[in-house]
Coordinates of C-alpha atoms and ligand atoms in Angstrom, one line a residue:
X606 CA -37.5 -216.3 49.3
X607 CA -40.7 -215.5 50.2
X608 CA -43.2 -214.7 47.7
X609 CA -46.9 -212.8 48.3
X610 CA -49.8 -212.4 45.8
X611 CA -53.6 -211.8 45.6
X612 CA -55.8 -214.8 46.7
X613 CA -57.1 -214.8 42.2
X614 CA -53.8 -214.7 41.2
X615 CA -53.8 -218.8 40.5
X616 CA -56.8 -218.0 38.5
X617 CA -55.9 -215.9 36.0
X618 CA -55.5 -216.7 32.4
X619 CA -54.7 -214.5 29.1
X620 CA -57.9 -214.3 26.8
X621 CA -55.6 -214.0 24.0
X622 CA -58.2 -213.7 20.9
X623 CA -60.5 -213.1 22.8
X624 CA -59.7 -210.1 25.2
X625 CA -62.1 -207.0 24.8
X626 CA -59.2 -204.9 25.2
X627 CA -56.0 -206.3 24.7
X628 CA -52.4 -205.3 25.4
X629 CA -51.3 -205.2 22.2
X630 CA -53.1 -202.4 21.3
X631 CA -53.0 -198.7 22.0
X632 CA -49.4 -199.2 23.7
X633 CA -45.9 -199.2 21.8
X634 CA -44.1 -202.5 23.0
X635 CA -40.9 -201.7 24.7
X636 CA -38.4 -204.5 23.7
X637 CA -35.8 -205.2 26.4
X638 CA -32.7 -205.4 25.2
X639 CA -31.5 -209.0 25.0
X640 CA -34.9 -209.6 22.7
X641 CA -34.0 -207.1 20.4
X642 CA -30.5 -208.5 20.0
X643 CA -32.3 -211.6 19.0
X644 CA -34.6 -209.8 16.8
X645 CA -31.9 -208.1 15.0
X646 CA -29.6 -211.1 14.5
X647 CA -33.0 -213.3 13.1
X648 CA -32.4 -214.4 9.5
X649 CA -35.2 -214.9 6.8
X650 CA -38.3 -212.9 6.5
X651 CA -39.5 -212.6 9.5
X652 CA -36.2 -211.3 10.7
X653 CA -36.5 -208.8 8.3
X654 CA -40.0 -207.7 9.2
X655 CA -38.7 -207.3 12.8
X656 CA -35.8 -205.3 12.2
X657 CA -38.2 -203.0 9.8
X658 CA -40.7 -202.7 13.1
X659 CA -38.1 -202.4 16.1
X660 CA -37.7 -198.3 16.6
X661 CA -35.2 -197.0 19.0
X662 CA -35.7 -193.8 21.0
X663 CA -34.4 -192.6 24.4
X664 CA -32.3 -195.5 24.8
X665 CA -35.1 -197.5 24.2
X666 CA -35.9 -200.2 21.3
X667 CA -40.0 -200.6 20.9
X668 CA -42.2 -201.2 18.3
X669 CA -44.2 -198.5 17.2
X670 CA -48.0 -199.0 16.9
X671 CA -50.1 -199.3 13.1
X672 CA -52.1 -196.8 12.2
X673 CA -54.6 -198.3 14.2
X674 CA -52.7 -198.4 17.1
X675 CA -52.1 -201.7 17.2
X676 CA -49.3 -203.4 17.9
X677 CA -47.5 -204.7 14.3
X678 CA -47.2 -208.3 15.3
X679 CA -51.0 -208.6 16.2
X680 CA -52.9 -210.5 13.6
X681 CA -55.8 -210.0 13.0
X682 CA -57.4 -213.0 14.9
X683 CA -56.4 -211.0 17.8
X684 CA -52.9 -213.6 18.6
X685 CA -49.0 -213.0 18.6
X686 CA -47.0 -213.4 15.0
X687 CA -44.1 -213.7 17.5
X688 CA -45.6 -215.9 19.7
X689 CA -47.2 -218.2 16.8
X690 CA -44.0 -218.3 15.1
X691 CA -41.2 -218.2 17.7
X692 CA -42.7 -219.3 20.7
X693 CA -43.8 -217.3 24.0
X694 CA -40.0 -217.3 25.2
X695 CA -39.4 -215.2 22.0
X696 CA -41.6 -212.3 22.7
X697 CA -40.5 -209.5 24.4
X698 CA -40.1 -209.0 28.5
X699 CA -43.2 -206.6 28.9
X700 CA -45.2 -209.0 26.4
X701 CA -44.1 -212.4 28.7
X702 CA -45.2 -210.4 32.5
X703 CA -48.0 -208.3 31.3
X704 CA -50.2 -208.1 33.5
X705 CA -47.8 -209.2 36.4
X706 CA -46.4 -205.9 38.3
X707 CA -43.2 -207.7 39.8
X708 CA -41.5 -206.0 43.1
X709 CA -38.6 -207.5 44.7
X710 CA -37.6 -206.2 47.9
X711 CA -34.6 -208.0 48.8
X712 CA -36.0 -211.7 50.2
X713 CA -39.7 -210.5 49.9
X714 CA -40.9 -211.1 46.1
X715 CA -44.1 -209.4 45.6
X716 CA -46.6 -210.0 42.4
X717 CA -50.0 -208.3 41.7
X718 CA -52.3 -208.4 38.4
X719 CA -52.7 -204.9 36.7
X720 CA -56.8 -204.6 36.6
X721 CA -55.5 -202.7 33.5
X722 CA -56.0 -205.8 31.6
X723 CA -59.9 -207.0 31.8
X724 CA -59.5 -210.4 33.0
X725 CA -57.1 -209.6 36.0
X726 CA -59.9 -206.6 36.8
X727 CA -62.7 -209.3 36.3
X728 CA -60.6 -211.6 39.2
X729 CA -60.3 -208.4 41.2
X730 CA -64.3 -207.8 41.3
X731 CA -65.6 -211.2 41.3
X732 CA -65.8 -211.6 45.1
X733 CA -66.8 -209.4 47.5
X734 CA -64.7 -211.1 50.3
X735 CA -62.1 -208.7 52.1
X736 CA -58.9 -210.1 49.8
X737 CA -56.5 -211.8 51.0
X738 CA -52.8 -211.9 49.9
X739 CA -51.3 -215.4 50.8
X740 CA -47.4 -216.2 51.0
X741 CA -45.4 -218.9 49.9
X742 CA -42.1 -220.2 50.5
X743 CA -39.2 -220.7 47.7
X744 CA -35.8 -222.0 48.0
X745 CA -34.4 -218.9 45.3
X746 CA -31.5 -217.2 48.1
X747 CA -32.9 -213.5 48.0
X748 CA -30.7 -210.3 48.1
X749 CA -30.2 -209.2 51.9
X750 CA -33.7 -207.3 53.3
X751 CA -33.5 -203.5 53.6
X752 CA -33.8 -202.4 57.0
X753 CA -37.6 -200.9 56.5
X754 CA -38.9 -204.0 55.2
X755 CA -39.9 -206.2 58.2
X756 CA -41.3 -202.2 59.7
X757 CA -43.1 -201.5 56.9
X758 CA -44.8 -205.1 56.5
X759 CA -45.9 -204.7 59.5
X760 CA -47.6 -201.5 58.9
X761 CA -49.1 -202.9 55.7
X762 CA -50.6 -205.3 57.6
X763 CA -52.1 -203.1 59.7
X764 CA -53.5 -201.3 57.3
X765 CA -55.3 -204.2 55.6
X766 CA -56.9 -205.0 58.9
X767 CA -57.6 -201.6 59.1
X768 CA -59.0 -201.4 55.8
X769 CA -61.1 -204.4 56.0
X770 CA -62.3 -204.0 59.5
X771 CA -65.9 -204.5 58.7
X772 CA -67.6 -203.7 62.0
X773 CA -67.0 -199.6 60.5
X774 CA -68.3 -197.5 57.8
X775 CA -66.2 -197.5 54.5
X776 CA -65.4 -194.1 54.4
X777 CA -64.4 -194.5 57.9
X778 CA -62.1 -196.5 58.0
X779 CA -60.5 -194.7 54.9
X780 CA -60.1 -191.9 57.7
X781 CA -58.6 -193.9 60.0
X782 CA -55.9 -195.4 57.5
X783 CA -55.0 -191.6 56.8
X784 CA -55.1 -191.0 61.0
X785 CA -52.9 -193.9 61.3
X786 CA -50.6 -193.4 58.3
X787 CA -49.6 -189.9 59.6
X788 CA -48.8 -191.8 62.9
X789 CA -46.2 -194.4 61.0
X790 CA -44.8 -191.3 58.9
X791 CA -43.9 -189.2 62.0
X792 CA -42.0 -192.3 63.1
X793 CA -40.2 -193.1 59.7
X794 CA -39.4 -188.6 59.6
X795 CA -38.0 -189.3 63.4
X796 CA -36.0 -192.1 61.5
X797 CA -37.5 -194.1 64.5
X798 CA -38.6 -196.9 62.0
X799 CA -38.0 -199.8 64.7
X800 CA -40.8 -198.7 66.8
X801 CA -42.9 -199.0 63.9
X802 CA -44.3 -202.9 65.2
X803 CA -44.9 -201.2 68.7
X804 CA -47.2 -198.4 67.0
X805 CA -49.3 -200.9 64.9
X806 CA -49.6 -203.5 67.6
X807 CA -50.9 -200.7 70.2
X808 CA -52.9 -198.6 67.7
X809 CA -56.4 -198.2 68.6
X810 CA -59.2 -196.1 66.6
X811 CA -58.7 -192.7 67.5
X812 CA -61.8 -190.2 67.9
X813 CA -61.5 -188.1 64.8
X814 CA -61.9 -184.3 64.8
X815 CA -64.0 -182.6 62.1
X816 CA -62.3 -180.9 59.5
X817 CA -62.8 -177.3 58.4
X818 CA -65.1 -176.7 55.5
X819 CA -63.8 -176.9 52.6
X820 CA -65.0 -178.7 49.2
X821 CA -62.8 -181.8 49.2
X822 CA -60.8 -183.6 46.9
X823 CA -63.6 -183.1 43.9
X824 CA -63.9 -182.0 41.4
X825 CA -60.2 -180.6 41.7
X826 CA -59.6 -184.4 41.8
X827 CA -60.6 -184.3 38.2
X828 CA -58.5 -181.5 37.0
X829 CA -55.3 -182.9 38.5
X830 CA -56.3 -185.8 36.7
X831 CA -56.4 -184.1 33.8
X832 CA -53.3 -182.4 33.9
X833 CA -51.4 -185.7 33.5
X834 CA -50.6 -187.5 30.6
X835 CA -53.6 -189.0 28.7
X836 CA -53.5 -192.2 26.6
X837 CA -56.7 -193.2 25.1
X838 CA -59.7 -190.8 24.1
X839 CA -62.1 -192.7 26.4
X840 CA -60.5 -191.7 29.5
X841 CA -60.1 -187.8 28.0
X842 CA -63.8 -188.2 27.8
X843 CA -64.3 -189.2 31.2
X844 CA -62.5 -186.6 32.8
X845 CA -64.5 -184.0 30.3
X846 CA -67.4 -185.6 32.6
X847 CA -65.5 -186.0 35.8
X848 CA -67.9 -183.0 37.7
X849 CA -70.9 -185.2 36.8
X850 CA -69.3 -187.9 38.8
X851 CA -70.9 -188.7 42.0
X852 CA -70.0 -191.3 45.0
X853 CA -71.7 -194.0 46.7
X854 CA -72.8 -195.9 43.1
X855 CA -70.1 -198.8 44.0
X856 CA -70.9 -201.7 46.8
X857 CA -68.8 -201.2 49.8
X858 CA -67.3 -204.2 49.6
X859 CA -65.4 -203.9 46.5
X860 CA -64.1 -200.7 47.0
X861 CA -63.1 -202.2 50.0
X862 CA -61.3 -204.8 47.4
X863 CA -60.2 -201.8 45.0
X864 CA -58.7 -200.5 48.0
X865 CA -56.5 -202.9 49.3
X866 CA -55.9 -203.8 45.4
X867 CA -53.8 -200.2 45.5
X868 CA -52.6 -200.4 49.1
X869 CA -50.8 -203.8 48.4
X870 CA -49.3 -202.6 45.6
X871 CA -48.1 -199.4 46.3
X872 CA -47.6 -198.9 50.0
X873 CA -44.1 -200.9 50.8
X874 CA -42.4 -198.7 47.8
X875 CA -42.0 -196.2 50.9
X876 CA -38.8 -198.2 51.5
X877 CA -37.6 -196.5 48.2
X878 CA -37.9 -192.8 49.1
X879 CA -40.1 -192.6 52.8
X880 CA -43.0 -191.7 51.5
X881 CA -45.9 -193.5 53.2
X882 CA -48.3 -190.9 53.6
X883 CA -48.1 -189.8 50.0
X884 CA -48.8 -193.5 48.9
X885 CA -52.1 -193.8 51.5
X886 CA -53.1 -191.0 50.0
X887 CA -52.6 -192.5 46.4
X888 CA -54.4 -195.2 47.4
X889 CA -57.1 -193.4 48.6
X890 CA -57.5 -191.0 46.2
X891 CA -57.7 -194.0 43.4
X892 CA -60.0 -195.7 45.5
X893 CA -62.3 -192.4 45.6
X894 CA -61.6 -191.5 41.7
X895 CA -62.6 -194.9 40.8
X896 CA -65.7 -195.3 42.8
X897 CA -67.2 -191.9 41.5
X898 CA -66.3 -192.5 37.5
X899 CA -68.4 -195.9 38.4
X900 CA -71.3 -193.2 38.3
X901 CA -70.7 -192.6 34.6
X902 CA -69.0 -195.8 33.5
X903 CA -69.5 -199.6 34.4
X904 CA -67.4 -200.6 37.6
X905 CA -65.3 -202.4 35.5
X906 CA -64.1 -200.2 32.8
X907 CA -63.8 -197.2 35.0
X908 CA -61.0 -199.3 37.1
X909 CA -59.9 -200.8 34.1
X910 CA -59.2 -197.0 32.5
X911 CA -57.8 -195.6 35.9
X912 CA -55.2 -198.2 35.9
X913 CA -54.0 -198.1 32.4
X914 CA -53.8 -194.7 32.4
X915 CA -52.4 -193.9 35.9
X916 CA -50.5 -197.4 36.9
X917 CA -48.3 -198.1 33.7
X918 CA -46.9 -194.5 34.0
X919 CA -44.2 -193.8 36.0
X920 CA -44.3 -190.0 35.5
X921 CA -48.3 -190.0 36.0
X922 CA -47.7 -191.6 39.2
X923 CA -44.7 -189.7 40.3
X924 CA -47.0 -186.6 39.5
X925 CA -49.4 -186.9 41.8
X926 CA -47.1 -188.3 44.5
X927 CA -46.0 -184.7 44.3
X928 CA -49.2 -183.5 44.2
X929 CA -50.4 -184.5 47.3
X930 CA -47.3 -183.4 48.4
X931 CA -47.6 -179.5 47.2
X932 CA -51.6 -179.2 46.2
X933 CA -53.2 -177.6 49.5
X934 CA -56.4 -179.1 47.6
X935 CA -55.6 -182.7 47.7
X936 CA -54.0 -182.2 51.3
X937 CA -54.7 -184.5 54.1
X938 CA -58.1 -182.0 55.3
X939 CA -59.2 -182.5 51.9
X940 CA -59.5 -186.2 52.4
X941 CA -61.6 -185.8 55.7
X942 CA -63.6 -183.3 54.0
X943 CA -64.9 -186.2 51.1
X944 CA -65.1 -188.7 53.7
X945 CA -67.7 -186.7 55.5
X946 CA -65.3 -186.8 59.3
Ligands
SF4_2227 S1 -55.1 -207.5 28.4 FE1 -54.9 -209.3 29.7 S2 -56.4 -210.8 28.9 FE2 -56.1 -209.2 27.3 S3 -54.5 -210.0 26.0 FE3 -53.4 -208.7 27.5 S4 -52.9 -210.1 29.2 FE4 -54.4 -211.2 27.9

Protein backbone atom coordinates (compact mmCIF):
# COMPACT_ATOMS: atom_id res chain seq x y z
CA UNK A 1 0.00 0.00 0.00
CA UNK A 2 1.01 3.20 -0.66
CA UNK A 3 0.64 5.88 1.75
CA UNK A 4 0.84 9.98 1.21
CA UNK A 5 1.01 12.74 3.82
CA UNK A 6 2.07 16.42 4.32
CA UNK A 7 5.90 17.09 4.40
CA UNK A 8 5.08 18.24 8.78
CA UNK A 9 3.28 15.39 9.31
CA UNK A 10 6.48 13.58 11.16
CA UNK A 11 6.56 16.57 13.18
CA UNK A 12 3.59 16.76 14.88
CA UNK A 13 3.02 16.12 18.51
CA UNK A 14 -0.22 16.48 20.89
CA UNK A 15 0.30 19.43 23.43
CA UNK A 16 -1.87 17.54 25.71
CA UNK A 17 -1.90 20.04 28.91
CA UNK A 18 -0.84 22.30 27.26
CA UNK A 19 -3.02 22.93 24.06
CA UNK A 20 -4.68 26.48 23.84
CA UNK A 21 -7.57 24.85 22.47
CA UNK A 22 -7.94 21.33 23.01
CA UNK A 23 -10.14 18.60 21.53
CA UNK A 24 -11.66 17.76 24.47
CA UNK A 25 -13.58 20.62 24.70
CA UNK A 26 -16.48 22.20 23.03
CA UNK A 27 -17.14 18.74 21.07
CA UNK A 28 -19.18 15.65 22.43
CA UNK A 29 -16.86 12.48 22.00
CA UNK A 30 -18.44 10.04 19.71
CA UNK A 31 -17.46 6.56 21.16
CA UNK A 32 -17.21 3.86 18.44
CA UNK A 33 -18.75 1.02 19.24
CA UNK A 34 -16.27 -1.70 20.33
CA UNK A 35 -14.94 1.13 23.15
CA UNK A 36 -18.15 1.46 24.49
CA UNK A 37 -18.65 -2.23 24.84
CA UNK A 38 -15.53 -2.03 26.80
CA UNK A 39 -16.76 0.88 28.69
CA UNK A 40 -19.95 -0.80 29.61
CA UNK A 41 -18.53 -4.23 30.65
CA UNK A 42 -15.64 -2.14 33.05
CA UNK A 43 -16.08 -3.12 36.71
CA UNK A 44 -15.22 -0.80 39.71
CA UNK A 45 -15.62 2.87 39.87
CA UNK A 46 -14.45 3.97 37.07
CA UNK A 47 -16.63 1.66 35.14
CA UNK A 48 -19.37 3.14 36.76
CA UNK A 49 -18.50 6.68 36.03
CA UNK A 50 -18.26 5.63 32.36
CA UNK A 51 -21.46 4.07 31.99
CA UNK A 52 -23.08 7.27 33.97
CA UNK A 53 -21.28 9.51 31.07
CA UNK A 54 -21.68 7.29 27.82
CA UNK A 55 -25.22 8.84 26.14
CA UNK A 56 -26.59 7.16 23.16
CA UNK A 57 -28.50 9.00 20.40
CA UNK A 58 -29.00 8.35 16.66
CA UNK A 59 -27.34 5.17 16.80
CA UNK A 60 -24.66 6.75 18.36
CA UNK A 61 -22.92 6.35 21.90
CA UNK A 62 -20.89 9.80 23.00
CA UNK A 63 -20.23 11.43 25.92
CA UNK A 64 -21.93 14.54 26.44
CA UNK A 65 -19.97 17.67 27.32
CA UNK A 66 -20.00 19.48 31.33
CA UNK A 67 -21.51 22.41 31.74
CA UNK A 68 -18.56 23.93 30.49
CA UNK A 69 -18.39 22.17 27.57
CA UNK A 70 -15.85 20.14 28.27
CA UNK A 71 -15.40 16.81 27.79
CA UNK A 72 -16.18 14.68 31.37
CA UNK A 73 -12.98 12.79 31.30
CA UNK A 74 -10.77 15.96 31.11
CA UNK A 75 -9.18 16.84 34.30
CA UNK A 76 -8.47 19.70 35.13
CA UNK A 77 -4.66 19.66 34.31
CA UNK A 78 -5.92 19.72 30.87
CA UNK A 79 -5.00 15.39 30.44
CA UNK A 80 -7.17 12.17 29.75
CA UNK A 81 -8.85 10.24 33.07
CA UNK A 82 -9.06 7.48 30.37
CA UNK A 83 -5.89 7.78 29.08
CA UNK A 84 -4.14 8.28 32.65
CA UNK A 85 -6.00 5.36 33.95
CA UNK A 86 -6.49 2.87 31.09
CA UNK A 87 -3.98 3.70 28.70
CA UNK A 88 -4.21 5.56 25.13
CA UNK A 89 -5.52 2.10 23.54
CA UNK A 90 -8.51 2.58 25.92
CA UNK A 91 -9.77 5.85 24.71
CA UNK A 92 -12.05 6.15 22.21
CA UNK A 93 -11.38 5.96 18.12
CA UNK A 94 -11.97 9.77 17.41
CA UNK A 95 -9.83 10.52 20.73
CA UNK A 96 -6.79 7.93 19.32
CA UNK A 97 -6.84 9.77 15.31
CA UNK A 98 -7.76 13.29 16.22
CA UNK A 99 -6.30 15.26 14.38
CA UNK A 100 -5.47 12.60 11.60
CA UNK A 101 -8.31 12.86 8.68
CA UNK A 102 -7.66 9.15 7.38
CA UNK A 103 -8.90 8.34 3.49
CA UNK A 104 -8.38 5.06 2.04
CA UNK A 105 -8.94 4.75 -1.45
CA UNK A 106 -8.39 1.23 -2.26
CA UNK A 107 -4.27 0.73 -2.39
CA UNK A 108 -3.74 4.60 -1.96
CA UNK A 109 -3.86 5.44 2.02
CA UNK A 110 -4.07 9.10 2.41
CA UNK A 111 -3.53 11.11 5.98
CA UNK A 112 -3.68 14.86 6.58
CA UNK A 113 -3.64 16.92 10.06
CA UNK A 114 -6.89 18.91 10.73
CA UNK A 115 -5.40 22.67 11.22
CA UNK A 116 -8.50 22.50 13.54
CA UNK A 117 -6.26 21.57 16.27
CA UNK A 118 -3.47 24.47 16.91
CA UNK A 119 -0.45 22.55 16.70
CA UNK A 120 -1.20 20.74 13.24
CA UNK A 121 -2.30 24.56 12.04
CA UNK A 122 1.03 25.81 13.61
CA UNK A 123 2.99 22.90 11.20
CA UNK A 124 0.73 24.04 8.40
CA UNK A 125 2.06 27.90 8.64
CA UNK A 126 5.48 27.52 9.79
CA UNK A 127 7.05 27.47 6.32
CA UNK A 128 6.39 29.29 3.53
CA UNK A 129 7.75 26.57 1.10
CA UNK A 130 5.16 25.31 -1.65
CA UNK A 131 4.25 21.92 0.55
CA UNK A 132 4.98 18.93 -0.47
CA UNK A 133 3.17 15.63 0.11
CA UNK A 134 5.69 12.69 0.02
CA UNK A 135 4.80 8.89 -0.39
CA UNK A 136 5.83 5.92 1.20
CA UNK A 137 5.67 2.34 0.50
CA UNK A 138 4.00 -0.41 2.92
CA UNK A 139 3.66 -4.00 2.64
CA UNK A 140 -0.39 -3.86 4.08
CA UNK A 141 -2.19 -5.71 0.59
CA UNK A 142 -4.76 -2.75 -0.16
CA UNK A 143 -8.46 -3.32 -1.40
CA UNK A 144 -8.39 -3.34 -5.45
CA UNK A 145 -8.07 0.68 -6.84
CA UNK A 146 -11.22 2.18 -8.18
CA UNK A 147 -11.02 2.91 -11.72
CA UNK A 148 -10.77 7.00 -11.16
CA UNK A 149 -7.98 6.74 -8.92
CA UNK A 150 -4.79 6.65 -11.02
CA UNK A 151 -7.05 9.71 -13.35
CA UNK A 152 -7.77 11.69 -10.64
CA UNK A 153 -4.11 11.55 -9.10
CA UNK A 154 -3.01 12.67 -11.93
CA UNK A 155 -5.20 15.61 -12.00
CA UNK A 156 -4.32 16.40 -8.39
CA UNK A 157 -1.09 16.56 -9.36
CA UNK A 158 -1.62 18.91 -11.70
CA UNK A 159 -3.28 21.01 -9.78
CA UNK A 160 -0.53 21.30 -7.13
CA UNK A 161 1.79 22.29 -9.86
CA UNK A 162 -0.63 24.46 -10.87
CA UNK A 163 -1.25 25.90 -7.61
CA UNK A 164 2.29 26.38 -6.66
CA UNK A 165 3.50 27.57 -9.97
CA UNK A 166 5.25 30.62 -8.60
CA UNK A 167 6.33 32.35 -11.72
CA UNK A 168 2.15 33.77 -11.56
CA UNK A 169 0.10 35.88 -9.42
CA UNK A 170 -1.76 34.02 -6.54
CA UNK A 171 -5.07 34.87 -7.53
CA UNK A 172 -4.01 33.79 -10.88
CA UNK A 173 -3.36 30.78 -10.64
CA UNK A 174 -6.49 30.21 -8.47
CA UNK A 175 -8.22 31.11 -11.91
CA UNK A 176 -6.44 28.83 -13.71
CA UNK A 177 -7.12 25.83 -11.32
CA UNK A 178 -10.93 26.74 -11.77
CA UNK A 179 -10.15 27.02 -16.01
CA UNK A 180 -8.54 23.80 -15.71
CA UNK A 181 -10.90 21.93 -13.28
CA UNK A 182 -13.89 22.61 -15.65
CA UNK A 183 -11.65 21.04 -18.33
CA UNK A 184 -11.19 17.56 -16.13
CA UNK A 185 -15.04 17.76 -15.23
CA UNK A 186 -16.23 17.81 -18.88
CA UNK A 187 -14.04 14.76 -19.29
CA UNK A 188 -15.25 12.80 -16.09
CA UNK A 189 -19.41 14.15 -17.30
CA UNK A 190 -18.31 12.50 -20.92
CA UNK A 191 -17.36 9.48 -18.61
CA UNK A 192 -14.13 9.87 -20.67
CA UNK A 193 -11.99 9.65 -17.35
CA UNK A 194 -8.95 7.76 -19.24
CA UNK A 195 -8.13 10.74 -21.13
CA UNK A 196 -7.77 12.52 -18.08
CA UNK A 197 -3.43 11.94 -18.04
CA UNK A 198 -3.57 13.17 -21.70
CA UNK A 199 -5.44 16.54 -20.65
CA UNK A 200 -3.10 17.26 -17.61
CA UNK A 201 0.08 16.35 -19.48
CA UNK A 202 -0.98 18.79 -22.53
CA UNK A 203 -2.55 21.55 -20.52
CA UNK A 204 -1.12 24.84 -21.06
CA UNK A 205 -2.29 28.32 -19.28
CA UNK A 206 -5.15 29.42 -21.24
CA UNK A 207 -5.77 33.28 -21.91
CA UNK A 208 -8.64 33.97 -19.54
CA UNK A 209 -11.67 36.09 -20.58
CA UNK A 210 -13.08 38.78 -18.22
CA UNK A 211 -16.01 38.01 -16.48
CA UNK A 212 -19.17 40.17 -16.36
CA UNK A 213 -19.52 42.52 -13.45
CA UNK A 214 -20.91 41.30 -10.79
CA UNK A 215 -19.80 41.60 -6.90
CA UNK A 216 -18.16 38.22 -6.34
CA UNK A 217 -18.21 35.67 -3.85
CA UNK A 218 -18.32 38.42 -0.82
CA UNK A 219 -19.89 39.18 1.26
CA UNK A 220 -22.66 36.58 0.10
CA UNK A 221 -19.66 34.27 1.04
CA UNK A 222 -20.46 35.25 4.59
CA UNK A 223 -24.10 34.69 4.62
CA UNK A 224 -23.81 31.15 3.21
CA UNK A 225 -21.45 30.79 5.84
CA UNK A 226 -23.77 31.75 8.19
CA UNK A 227 -26.55 29.72 7.18
CA UNK A 228 -24.65 26.51 8.22
CA UNK A 229 -24.40 25.05 11.41
CA UNK A 230 -22.37 27.08 13.99
CA UNK A 231 -20.38 25.55 16.91
CA UNK A 232 -18.64 27.93 19.00
CA UNK A 233 -19.62 31.69 19.64
CA UNK A 234 -16.28 32.97 18.34
CA UNK A 235 -16.84 32.00 14.87
CA UNK A 236 -20.77 33.42 15.17
CA UNK A 237 -18.90 36.45 15.95
CA UNK A 238 -16.76 36.42 13.06
CA UNK A 239 -19.31 35.97 10.59
CA UNK A 240 -21.34 39.01 12.46
CA UNK A 241 -18.05 40.78 11.10
CA UNK A 242 -17.51 38.93 7.92
CA UNK A 243 -18.51 42.42 5.63
CA UNK A 244 -15.60 44.12 7.46
CA UNK A 245 -13.43 41.36 6.11
CA UNK A 246 -11.01 42.40 3.53
CA UNK A 247 -8.33 40.44 1.28
CA UNK A 248 -4.78 40.63 0.61
CA UNK A 249 -3.76 40.78 4.72
CA UNK A 250 -2.19 37.11 4.33
CA UNK A 251 1.40 36.44 2.57
CA UNK A 252 1.06 34.78 -0.74
CA UNK A 253 2.85 32.07 0.18
CA UNK A 254 0.80 30.60 2.77
CA UNK A 255 -2.33 30.88 1.22
CA UNK A 256 -0.52 29.21 -1.38
CA UNK A 257 0.07 26.42 1.67
CA UNK A 258 -3.67 26.83 2.90
CA UNK A 259 -4.55 26.11 -0.52
CA UNK A 260 -3.07 23.07 -1.28
CA UNK A 261 -3.74 22.17 2.53
CA UNK A 262 -7.65 21.94 1.21
CA UNK A 263 -6.95 20.73 -2.30
CA UNK A 264 -4.99 17.56 -0.97
CA UNK A 265 -7.54 16.83 1.17
CA UNK A 266 -10.60 17.19 -0.53
CA UNK A 267 -10.13 16.89 -4.22
CA UNK A 268 -9.74 12.87 -4.91
CA UNK A 269 -13.25 12.45 -2.85
CA UNK A 270 -14.57 13.13 -6.60
CA UNK A 271 -14.10 9.38 -6.98
CA UNK A 272 -17.08 9.10 -4.44
CA UNK A 273 -19.79 11.11 -6.36
CA UNK A 274 -17.82 13.05 -9.63
CA UNK A 275 -17.72 16.11 -8.29
CA UNK A 276 -14.41 17.80 -9.01
CA UNK A 277 -15.47 21.15 -9.80
CA UNK A 278 -17.55 21.50 -6.70
CA UNK A 279 -14.52 20.49 -4.58
CA UNK A 280 -12.00 23.25 -6.52
CA UNK A 281 -14.38 25.43 -5.71
CA UNK A 282 -14.47 24.36 -1.95
CA UNK A 283 -11.04 24.71 -1.94
CA UNK A 284 -11.05 27.91 -3.23
CA UNK A 285 -13.60 29.36 -1.61
CA UNK A 286 -11.84 28.19 1.93
CA UNK A 287 -8.81 29.48 0.70
CA UNK A 288 -10.61 33.01 0.01
CA UNK A 289 -12.75 32.88 3.37
CA UNK A 290 -9.74 32.23 5.27
CA UNK A 291 -7.43 34.76 3.89
CA UNK A 292 -10.08 37.70 4.35
CA UNK A 293 -11.16 36.63 8.27
CA UNK A 294 -7.14 36.95 8.66
CA UNK A 295 -8.17 40.78 8.37
CA UNK A 296 -10.06 40.56 11.60
CA UNK A 297 -8.41 37.62 13.31
CA UNK A 298 -4.75 36.33 13.63
CA UNK A 299 -3.87 33.95 10.58
CA UNK A 300 -3.87 31.33 12.82
CA UNK A 301 -7.05 31.28 14.62
CA UNK A 302 -9.09 32.34 11.57
CA UNK A 303 -7.89 28.85 9.89
CA UNK A 304 -8.03 27.17 13.02
CA UNK A 305 -12.08 28.35 13.38
CA UNK A 306 -12.76 27.66 9.57
CA UNK A 307 -11.69 24.24 9.95
CA UNK A 308 -13.35 23.23 13.12
CA UNK A 309 -16.38 24.58 12.15
CA UNK A 310 -16.56 23.59 8.44
CA UNK A 311 -14.16 20.33 8.16
CA UNK A 312 -15.49 18.09 11.15
CA UNK A 313 -19.07 18.49 9.63
CA UNK A 314 -20.24 16.40 7.20
CA UNK A 315 -23.53 18.24 6.67
CA UNK A 316 -21.62 21.80 6.64
CA UNK A 317 -19.54 20.47 4.04
CA UNK A 318 -22.11 18.64 2.01
CA UNK A 319 -24.04 22.11 2.24
CA UNK A 320 -21.95 24.10 0.45
CA UNK A 321 -20.97 21.34 -1.99
CA UNK A 322 -24.54 22.00 -2.97
CA UNK A 323 -24.22 25.45 -2.79
CA UNK A 324 -21.88 26.01 -5.33
CA UNK A 325 -23.81 23.69 -7.10
CA UNK A 326 -27.36 25.70 -6.98
CA UNK A 327 -26.15 29.44 -5.66
CA UNK A 328 -25.80 31.61 -9.01
CA UNK A 329 -23.81 33.75 -6.39
CA UNK A 330 -21.03 31.48 -5.59
CA UNK A 331 -21.08 30.18 -9.33
CA UNK A 332 -17.88 29.74 -11.28
CA UNK A 333 -18.25 33.85 -12.70
CA UNK A 334 -18.38 34.66 -9.17
CA UNK A 335 -14.96 33.26 -8.61
CA UNK A 336 -13.37 35.23 -11.58
CA UNK A 337 -15.14 38.19 -10.33
CA UNK A 338 -12.93 38.10 -6.62
CA UNK A 339 -9.99 37.05 -8.36
CA UNK A 340 -9.95 40.22 -10.35
CA UNK A 341 -9.81 38.04 -14.25
S1 LIG B 1 -6.22 19.99 19.68
FE1 LIG B 1 -4.33 18.98 18.89
S2 LIG B 1 -2.66 19.59 20.29
FE2 LIG B 1 -4.62 20.08 21.29
S3 LIG B 1 -5.10 18.31 22.61
FE3 LIG B 1 -6.16 17.96 20.63
S4 LIG B 1 -4.69 16.81 19.33
FE4 LIG B 1 -3.53 17.66 21.09
Amino acid sequence: MVLRKPDYFGHFHCLAGACPHSCCEGWEVVVDGPTADYYRSLPGPLGDRLRTALQTGDGEDYFALTDTLRCPFWDTDGLCAIHRLLGPECTSEVCRSHPRFIEDYGSVRETSLCASCPEACRLLLASSTPLTFPLTQTDEEGEPADPWLLPLLAVRAKSLEILEDRSCRLYSRFAELLVFTNAAQSLLDEEAADRLPDLCSTWTTPAVCTPPAGDGLFPHGWEVLSGLEILGSDWRTLLLRGKEAVPGTVPAPLLERIAAYFLFRYELKAINDGDLLGRMQFVLFSALTVERAASLLPLPEALRLYCREIEHDAENLDALLWAFRSDPVLSAFSFFQTLEI
